[in-house]
PDB file of C-alpha atoms in Angstrom:
ATOM      1  CA  MET A   1       0.025  -0.014   0.105  1.00 28.00           C
ATOM      2  CA  LEU A   2       1.408   3.284  -0.920  1.00 29.00           C
ATOM      3  CA  PHE A   3       0.210   6.592   0.658  1.00 31.00           C
ATOM      4  CA  LEU A   4       2.146  10.168   0.608  1.00 30.00           C
ATOM      5  CA  VAL A   5       1.648  12.738   3.289  1.00 31.00           C
ATOM      6  CA  LEU A   6       1.981  16.383   2.780  1.00 29.00           C
ATOM      7  CA  PHE A   7       1.350  19.244   5.208  1.00 30.00           C
ATOM      8  CA  LEU A   8      -1.689  21.231   3.731  1.00 33.00           C
ATOM      9  CA  LEU A   9      -0.919  24.842   3.003  1.00 31.00           C
ATOM     10  CA  GLY A  10      -4.088  26.296   2.516  1.00 36.00           C
ATOM     11  CA  SER A  11      -7.590  26.904   3.834  1.00 39.00           C
ATOM     12  CA  LEU A  12      -9.861  24.348   4.118  1.00 41.00           C
ATOM     13  CA  ASN A  13     -12.641  26.745   3.059  1.00 41.00           C
ATOM     14  CA  ALA A  14     -11.556  26.325  -0.333  1.00 41.00           C
ATOM     15  CA  VAL A  15     -13.003  22.919  -0.230  1.00 51.00           C
ATOM     16  CA  ILE A  16     -16.433  22.716  -1.577  1.00 46.00           C
ATOM     17  CA  GLY A  17     -19.048  21.342   0.754  1.00 44.00           C
ATOM     18  CA  TRP A  18     -17.375  21.337   4.029  1.00 52.00           C
ATOM     19  CA  GLN A  19     -15.721  24.090   6.224  1.00 59.00           C
ATOM     20  CA  CYS A  20     -13.365  23.054   9.335  1.00 66.00           C
ATOM     21  CA  ARG A  21     -15.353  25.447  11.592  1.00 59.00           C
ATOM     22  CA  SER A  22     -13.015  24.712  14.600  1.00 58.00           C
ATOM     23  CA  GLY A  23     -10.049  22.802  15.684  1.00 62.00           C
ATOM     24  CA  LYS A  24      -7.126  22.044  13.772  1.00 79.00           C
ATOM     25  CA  VAL A  25      -5.450  20.871  10.324  1.00 79.00           C
ATOM     26  CA  ILE A  26      -3.598  18.152  10.428  1.00 79.00           C
ATOM     27  CA  PRO A  27      -1.286  16.823   7.570  1.00 78.00           C
ATOM     28  CA  GLY A  28      -3.422  15.957   4.230  1.00 84.00           C
ATOM     29  CA  ILE A  29      -2.991  12.811   2.457  1.00 91.00           C
ATOM     30  CA  TYR A  30      -2.097  12.505  -1.150  1.00 93.00           C
ATOM     31  CA  ILE A  31      -3.264   9.185  -2.657  1.00 93.00           C
ATOM     32  CA  LYS A  32      -3.398   7.670  -6.387  1.00 92.00           C
ATOM     33  CA  SER A  33      -6.906   6.648  -7.663  1.00 89.00           C
ATOM     34  CA  GLY A  34      -7.639   3.351  -7.091  1.00 90.00           C
ATOM     35  CA  GLN A  35      -5.324   2.740  -4.179  1.00 93.00           C
ATOM     36  CA  PRO A  36      -6.323   2.309  -0.378  1.00 94.00           C
ATOM     37  CA  ALA A  37      -5.792   5.441   1.968  1.00 94.00           C
ATOM     38  CA  ILE A  38      -4.916   5.581   5.724  1.00 95.00           C
ATOM     39  CA  ILE A  39      -7.103   8.754   7.146  1.00 94.00           C
ATOM     40  CA  GLY A  40      -5.978   8.738  10.815  1.00 94.00           C
ATOM     41  CA  PHE A  41      -6.615  11.272  13.943  1.00 95.00           C
ATOM     42  CA  GLN A  42      -4.532  11.066  17.376  1.00 95.00           C
ATOM     43  CA  THR A  43      -6.341  12.840  20.168  1.00 96.00           C
ATOM     44  CA  THR A  44      -6.550  12.914  23.918  1.00 96.00           C
ATOM     45  CA  LEU A  45     -10.012  11.777  24.839  1.00 97.00           C
ATOM     46  CA  GLN A  46     -12.767  13.791  26.441  1.00 96.00           C
ATOM     47  CA  THR A  47     -13.913  12.891  29.776  1.00 96.00           C
ATOM     48  CA  PHE A  48     -17.679  12.780  30.092  1.00 96.00           C
ATOM     49  CA  ASP A  49     -20.038  11.229  32.652  1.00 96.00           C
ATOM     50  CA  GLY A  50     -22.768   9.804  30.135  1.00 97.00           C
ATOM     51  CA  VAL A  51     -22.836   8.969  26.557  1.00 98.00           C
ATOM     52  CA  LEU A  52     -19.595  10.097  24.535  1.00 98.00           C
ATOM     53  CA  VAL A  53     -19.897   9.383  20.872  1.00 98.00           C
ATOM     54  CA  TYR A  54     -16.797   9.880  18.420  1.00 98.00           C
ATOM     55  CA  THR A  55     -17.170   9.965  14.648  1.00 97.00           C
ATOM     56  CA  VAL A  56     -14.402   9.869  11.590  1.00 96.00           C
ATOM     57  CA  ALA A  57     -16.811  11.972   8.931  1.00 94.00           C
ATOM     58  CA  ALA A  58     -16.648  12.616   5.433  1.00 91.00           C
ATOM     59  CA  PHE A  59     -16.911  16.118   3.393  1.00 88.00           C
ATOM     60  CA  ASN A  60     -20.459  15.048   2.653  1.00 85.00           C
ATOM     61  CA  ASN A  61     -21.350  14.525   6.201  1.00 83.00           C
ATOM     62  CA  SER A  62     -21.389  10.618   6.323  1.00 88.00           C
ATOM     63  CA  ASN A  63     -19.476   8.783   8.785  1.00 93.00           C
ATOM     64  CA  LEU A  64     -17.129   6.179   8.007  1.00 95.00           C
ATOM     65  CA  TYR A  65     -16.658   5.268  11.524  1.00 97.00           C
ATOM     66  CA  ALA A  66     -18.300   5.737  15.122  1.00 97.00           C
ATOM     67  CA  ALA A  67     -17.391   4.696  18.829  1.00 98.00           C
ATOM     68  CA  THR A  68     -19.499   5.399  21.603  1.00 98.00           C
ATOM     69  CA  PHE A  69     -18.409   5.759  25.097  1.00 98.00           C
ATOM     70  CA  TYR A  70     -20.301   5.415  28.189  1.00 98.00           C
ATOM     71  CA  ASN A  71     -18.961   7.027  31.634  1.00 98.00           C
ATOM     72  CA  ASN A  72     -15.439   6.995  29.670  1.00 97.00           C
ATOM     73  CA  HIS A  73     -15.540   3.553  28.837  1.00 97.00           C
ATOM     74  CA  LEU A  74     -15.634   2.506  25.278  1.00 98.00           C
ATOM     75  CA  GLN A  75     -19.016   0.482  24.306  1.00 97.00           C
ATOM     76  CA  ILE A  76     -19.570   0.291  20.787  1.00 97.00           C
ATOM     77  CA  GLU A  77     -17.688   0.624  17.504  1.00 97.00           C
ATOM     78  CA  ARG A  78     -18.690   0.548  14.010  1.00 96.00           C
ATOM     79  CA  SER A  79     -17.494   0.849  10.789  1.00 95.00           C
ATOM     80  CA  PHE A  80     -19.357   2.179   7.532  1.00 92.00           C
ATOM     81  CA  LEU A  81     -18.953   2.436   3.585  1.00 87.00           C
ATOM     82  CA  GLU A  82     -16.564  -0.560   3.775  1.00 85.00           C
ATOM     83  CA  SER A  83     -13.642   1.262   5.493  1.00 92.00           C
ATOM     84  CA  LYS A  84     -12.069  -0.757   7.928  1.00 95.00           C
ATOM     85  CA  PHE A  85     -10.866   0.790  11.557  1.00 97.00           C
ATOM     86  CA  ILE A  86      -7.257  -0.102  12.310  1.00 97.00           C
ATOM     87  CA  GLY A  87      -6.773   2.249  15.050  1.00 97.00           C
ATOM     88  CA  ASP A  88      -7.404   1.962  19.209  1.00 97.00           C
ATOM     89  CA  ALA A  89     -10.255   4.465  20.123  1.00 97.00           C
ATOM     90  CA  SER A  90      -9.643   3.475  23.635  1.00 97.00           C
ATOM     91  CA  SER A  91      -6.372   5.525  23.221  1.00 97.00           C
ATOM     92  CA  GLY A  92      -7.548   8.163  21.035  1.00 97.00           C
ATOM     93  CA  ASN A  93      -6.242   6.605  17.849  1.00 98.00           C
ATOM     94  CA  PHE A  94      -8.941   6.943  15.551  1.00 97.00           C
ATOM     95  CA  THR A  95      -7.524   5.858  12.023  1.00 97.00           C
ATOM     96  CA  LEU A  96      -9.195   3.660   9.484  1.00 95.00           C
ATOM     97  CA  LYS A  97      -8.395   2.185   5.984  1.00 96.00           C
ATOM     98  CA  THR A  98     -10.586   2.727   2.904  1.00 92.00           C
ATOM     99  CA  ASN A  99     -10.935   0.694   0.039  1.00 88.00           C
ATOM    100  CA  GLY A 100      -9.953   1.871  -3.312  1.00 89.00           C
ATOM    101  CA  VAL A 101     -10.696   5.841  -3.593  1.00 92.00           C
ATOM    102  CA  HIS A 102     -11.455   7.773  -6.728  1.00 91.00           C
ATOM    103  CA  THR A 103     -11.492  11.299  -7.864  1.00 92.00           C
ATOM    104  CA  GLN A 104     -15.093  12.135  -6.039  1.00 91.00           C
ATOM    105  CA  ASP A 105     -13.560  10.773  -2.493  1.00 93.00           C
ATOM    106  CA  GLY A 106     -11.381  13.629  -2.233  1.00 93.00           C
ATOM    107  CA  GLY A 107     -12.308  16.301   0.157  1.00 92.00           C
ATOM    108  CA  VAL A 108     -11.984  17.379   3.876  1.00 92.00           C
ATOM    109  CA  TYR A 109     -12.370  14.321   6.642  1.00 94.00           C
ATOM    110  CA  SER A 110     -12.708  15.293  10.047  1.00 94.00           C
ATOM    111  CA  LEU A 111     -12.880  13.714  13.984  1.00 96.00           C
ATOM    112  CA  GLN A 112     -15.870  14.876  15.777  1.00 95.00           C
ATOM    113  CA  TYR A 113     -17.198  14.310  19.172  1.00 96.00           C
ATOM    114  CA  LYS A 114     -20.615  14.875  20.898  1.00 96.00           C
ATOM    115  CA  LYS A 115     -21.076  14.626  24.675  1.00 97.00           C
ATOM    116  CA  GLY A 116     -24.803  13.522  25.516  1.00 95.00           C
ATOM    117  CA  GLY A 117     -27.328  16.079  23.993  1.00 92.00           C
ATOM    118  CA  ALA A 118     -24.687  18.591  23.285  1.00 94.00           C
ATOM    119  CA  ASP A 119     -23.806  19.803  19.667  1.00 92.00           C
ATOM    120  CA  LEU A 120     -21.372  18.066  17.510  1.00 91.00           C
ATOM    121  CA  TYR A 121     -17.989  19.514  17.785  1.00 92.00           C
ATOM    122  CA  THR A 122     -15.315  19.241  14.955  1.00 91.00           C
ATOM    123  CA  GLU A 123     -11.603  18.667  16.782  1.00 92.00           C
ATOM    124  CA  MET A 124      -9.509  18.535  13.868  1.00 93.00           C
ATOM    125  CA  CYS A 125      -9.570  17.915   9.744  1.00 93.00           C
ATOM    126  CA  SER A 126      -7.526  16.613   7.310  1.00 91.00           C
ATOM    127  CA  ILE A 127      -8.089  16.643   3.536  1.00 92.00           C
ATOM    128  CA  LEU A 128      -7.965  13.600   1.347  1.00 94.00           C
ATOM    129  CA  PHE A 129      -6.348  14.611  -2.225  1.00 94.00           C
ATOM    130  CA  VAL A 130      -6.968  11.939  -4.832  1.00 95.00           C
ATOM    131  CA  LEU A 131      -3.904  12.451  -7.551  1.00 95.00           C
ATOM    132  CA  GLY A 132      -5.274  12.608 -11.411  1.00 93.00           C
ATOM    133  CA  LYS A 133      -3.534  12.353 -14.328  1.00 94.00           C
ATOM    134  CA  PRO A 134      -2.968  15.866 -15.698  1.00 96.00           C
ATOM    135  CA  GLN A 135      -4.809  16.924 -18.937  1.00 97.00           C
ATOM    136  CA  LYS A 136      -3.136  15.731 -21.986  1.00 98.00           C
ATOM    137  CA  ALA A 137      -0.496  18.509 -22.650  1.00 98.00           C
ATOM    138  CA  THR A 138      -0.549  20.880 -25.647  1.00 98.00           C
ATOM    139  CA  LEU A 139       2.193  22.676 -27.344  1.00 98.00           C
ATOM    140  CA  SER A 140       2.359  26.055 -28.662  1.00 97.00           C
ATOM    141  CA  HIS A 141       5.203  28.075 -29.987  1.00 93.00           C
ATOM    142  CA  ASP A 142       5.616  31.973 -30.717  1.00 94.00           C
ATOM    143  CA  ASN A 143       5.875  31.919 -34.593  1.00 90.00           C
ATOM    144  CA  ASN A 144       9.064  33.530 -34.333  1.00 89.00           C
ATOM    145  CA  ASN A 145      10.583  30.447 -36.042  1.00 91.00           C
ATOM    146  CA  VAL A 146      12.701  33.024 -38.565  1.00 93.00           C
ATOM    147  CA  LEU A 147      16.343  31.877 -39.301  1.00 95.00           C
ATOM    148  CA  GLY A 148      18.823  33.462 -36.932  1.00 95.00           C
ATOM    149  CA  LYS A 149      15.814  34.410 -34.342  1.00 95.00           C
ATOM    150  CA  ASP A 150      15.329  32.916 -30.792  1.00 96.00           C
ATOM    151  CA  CYS A 151      12.043  30.546 -31.210  1.00 97.00           C
ATOM    152  CA  GLN A 152       9.928  29.698 -27.815  1.00 97.00           C
ATOM    153  CA  LEU A 153       8.035  26.582 -27.625  1.00 98.00           C
ATOM    154  CA  SER A 154       5.365  26.535 -24.676  1.00 98.00           C
ATOM    155  CA  CYS A 155       3.861  23.651 -22.925  1.00 98.00           C
ATOM    156  CA  ALA A 156       0.513  23.475 -20.971  1.00 98.00           C
ATOM    157  CA  SER A 157      -1.614  21.205 -18.861  1.00 98.00           C
ATOM    158  CA  SER A 158      -4.202  21.428 -16.240  1.00 95.00           C
ATOM    159  CA  SER A 159      -4.421  19.408 -13.218  1.00 95.00           C
ATOM    160  CA  THR A 160      -7.254  17.082 -12.375  1.00 94.00           C
ATOM    161  CA  THR A 161      -6.580  16.453  -8.337  1.00 94.00           C
ATOM    162  CA  ASN A 162      -9.230  16.517  -6.172  1.00 94.00           C
ATOM    163  CA  PRO A 163      -9.728  18.853  -4.529  1.00 92.00           C
ATOM    164  CA  THR A 164      -8.334  21.654  -6.181  1.00 91.00           C
ATOM    165  CA  ASN A 165      -6.744  23.578  -3.574  1.00 87.00           C
ATOM    166  CA  HIS A 166      -3.498  21.218  -3.554  1.00 90.00           C
ATOM    167  CA  THR A 167       0.050  22.485  -3.390  1.00 88.00           C
ATOM    168  CA  LEU A 168       1.569  20.296  -6.185  1.00 93.00           C
ATOM    169  CA  ASN A 169       3.149  21.995  -8.654  1.00 93.00           C
ATOM    170  CA  VAL A 170       3.279  21.057 -12.840  1.00 95.00           C
ATOM    171  CA  THR A 171       6.382  20.057 -14.343  1.00 96.00           C
ATOM    172  CA  PHE A 172       7.184  19.412 -18.133  1.00 98.00           C
ATOM    173  CA  ASN A 173       9.384  17.397 -20.011  1.00 97.00           C
ATOM    174  CA  TRP A 174      10.274  17.688 -23.523  1.00 98.00           C
ATOM    175  CA  LYS A 175      11.350  15.390 -26.342  1.00 98.00           C
ATOM    176  CA  VAL A 176      13.190  16.229 -29.168  1.00 97.00           C
ATOM    177  CA  ASN A 177      13.548  13.877 -32.016  1.00 97.00           C
ATOM    178  CA  ASP A 178      12.544  11.234 -29.285  1.00 95.00           C
ATOM    179  CA  ILE A 179      15.198  12.674 -26.805  1.00 96.00           C
ATOM    180  CA  THR A 180      14.349  13.644 -23.703  1.00 97.00           C
ATOM    181  CA  ASN A 181      15.047  16.985 -22.462  1.00 97.00           C
ATOM    182  CA  PRO A 182      18.184  16.967 -24.747  1.00 95.00           C
ATOM    183  CA  SER A 183      21.274  19.242 -23.267  1.00 93.00           C
ATOM    184  CA  ASN A 184      21.878  20.908 -26.461  1.00 92.00           C
ATOM    185  CA  ASN A 185      23.301  24.274 -25.524  1.00 92.00           C
ATOM    186  CA  ARG A 186      21.144  25.820 -28.176  1.00 94.00           C
ATOM    187  CA  TYR A 187      18.049  25.138 -25.798  1.00 97.00           C
ATOM    188  CA  LYS A 188      17.128  27.067 -23.126  1.00 97.00           C
ATOM    189  CA  TYR A 189      14.423  25.806 -20.590  1.00 97.00           C
ATOM    190  CA  GLY A 190      12.272  27.915 -18.337  1.00 97.00           C
ATOM    191  CA  VAL A 191      10.864  27.563 -14.866  1.00 97.00           C
ATOM    192  CA  LEU A 192       9.612  24.150 -14.367  1.00 96.00           C
ATOM    193  CA  ASN A 193      10.480  23.619 -18.117  1.00 97.00           C
ATOM    194  CA  LYS A 194       7.467  25.005 -19.175  1.00 98.00           C
ATOM    195  CA  THR A 195       9.207  26.994 -22.177  1.00 98.00           C
ATOM    196  CA  LEU A 196      11.991  25.676 -24.488  1.00 98.00           C
ATOM    197  CA  THR A 197      13.813  28.077 -26.657  1.00 98.00           C
ATOM    198  CA  ILE A 198      15.620  27.222 -29.328  1.00 97.00           C
ATOM    199  CA  MET A 199      18.301  29.881 -29.490  1.00 97.00           C
ATOM    200  CA  SER A 200      19.204  31.381 -33.235  1.00 96.00           C
ATOM    201  CA  VAL A 201      17.257  29.095 -35.357  1.00 96.00           C
ATOM    202  CA  THR A 202      19.085  27.290 -38.142  1.00 96.00           C
ATOM    203  CA  LYS A 203      18.522  25.354 -41.281  1.00 96.00           C
ATOM    204  CA  GLU A 204      19.120  22.185 -39.218  1.00 96.00           C
ATOM    205  CA  ASP A 205      16.447  22.997 -36.864  1.00 96.00           C
ATOM    206  CA  ALA A 206      13.914  22.507 -39.995  1.00 96.00           C
ATOM    207  CA  ASN A 207      11.587  19.041 -39.392  1.00 97.00           C
ATOM    208  CA  LYS A 208      12.720  18.771 -35.836  1.00 97.00           C
ATOM    209  CA  ARG A 209      10.073  16.927 -34.028  1.00 98.00           C
ATOM    210  CA  PHE A 210       8.963  18.242 -30.566  1.00 98.00           C
ATOM    211  CA  LYS A 211       6.501  16.976 -27.910  1.00 98.00           C
ATOM    212  CA  CYS A 212       5.900  17.749 -24.161  1.00 98.00           C
ATOM    213  CA  SER A 213       4.169  16.081 -21.046  1.00 98.00           C
ATOM    214  CA  ALA A 214       3.322  17.400 -17.771  1.00 98.00           C
ATOM    215  CA  THR A 215       4.201  16.013 -14.258  1.00 97.00           C
ATOM    216  CA  GLU A 216       2.478  16.839 -11.113  1.00 95.00           C
ATOM    217  CA  SER A 217       4.792  16.677  -7.771  1.00 92.00           C
ATOM    218  CA  GLY A 218       5.600  18.487  -4.536  1.00 88.00           C
ATOM    219  CA  ASP A 219       7.647  17.978  -1.228  1.00 77.00           C
ATOM    220  CA  GLY A 220       7.232  14.371  -0.905  1.00 86.00           C
ATOM    221  CA  VAL A 221       4.496  13.565  -3.784  1.00 89.00           C
ATOM    222  CA  THR A 222       5.201  12.389  -7.069  1.00 87.00           C
ATOM    223  CA  GLY A 223       1.965  12.614  -9.352  1.00 89.00           C
ATOM    224  CA  LEU A 224       0.732  11.360 -12.216  1.00 94.00           C
ATOM    225  CA  THR A 225       2.242  12.190 -15.764  1.00 96.00           C
ATOM    226  CA  SER A 226       0.085  13.669 -18.616  1.00 97.00           C
ATOM    227  CA  ASP A 227      -0.118  12.029 -22.067  1.00 98.00           C
ATOM    228  CA  TYR A 228       2.249  13.585 -24.384  1.00 98.00           C
ATOM    229  CA  SER A 229       1.312  16.567 -26.613  1.00 98.00           C
ATOM    230  CA  ASP A 230       0.479  16.086 -30.217  1.00 98.00           C
ATOM    231  CA  GLU A 231       3.645  16.189 -32.287  1.00 97.00           C
ATOM    232  CA  PHE A 232       4.958  19.257 -33.428  1.00 97.00           C
ATOM    233  CA  ILE A 233       7.227  19.674 -36.686  1.00 97.00           C
ATOM    234  CA  PHE A 234       9.327  22.800 -36.955  1.00 96.00           C
ATOM    235  CA  THR A 235       9.500  24.631 -39.903  1.00 96.00           C
ATOM    236  CA  VAL A 236      12.225  27.325 -40.569  1.00 94.00           C
ATOM    237  CA  ILE A 237      11.227  30.642 -42.266  1.00 91.00           C
ATOM    238  CA  CYS A 238      14.322  31.833 -44.236  1.00 84.00           C
TER     239      CYS A 238
END
């Protein structure tokens, strides 16, 4: 099982359908579609003389797990939506394992508790980010393919990771005549390889084949790679 953790740098309010109104944000989880995810919360249990219920809830208000305590003793545990509880509720470890996740499963998950007839309290939150394959890359150029001029090619793609308020970057790779990111001193790469500039176009550049792809990544996270763009055949204007 593979799951990757990255600290969240953003507001939970950006996630449609849920706000973490109180408590704290813990590290978010990045997972590839189709893989199981580990969603875990560690807390100090509340003390209460009566019924105390802890739940792990999804952004659509559905529960994945519930534990009922009475007079500070665990009484009943239940898992929902085919999730499997692998924590230890008696010690405040509320950790569960989901089945393979899909894009629509991305969102905020929270640990909540309810004392007797009091209102439900959200203690902490985490976001499950489901990594998606970036959209097929597209290649464009500045139409400055004139002999002796510098011509810039650009690559573009869009993230499909859900939710969209992640902190991943998109980096690009180029192929020139099927050679990946060639180190020709006449090629200058821009930030994150988004652009490739051909310095001082020559006649030998004619009919070279260019294409590009996009990969999502961040601190400790390697995402998916897009399909390559359509191949672009370079022409030289003399």
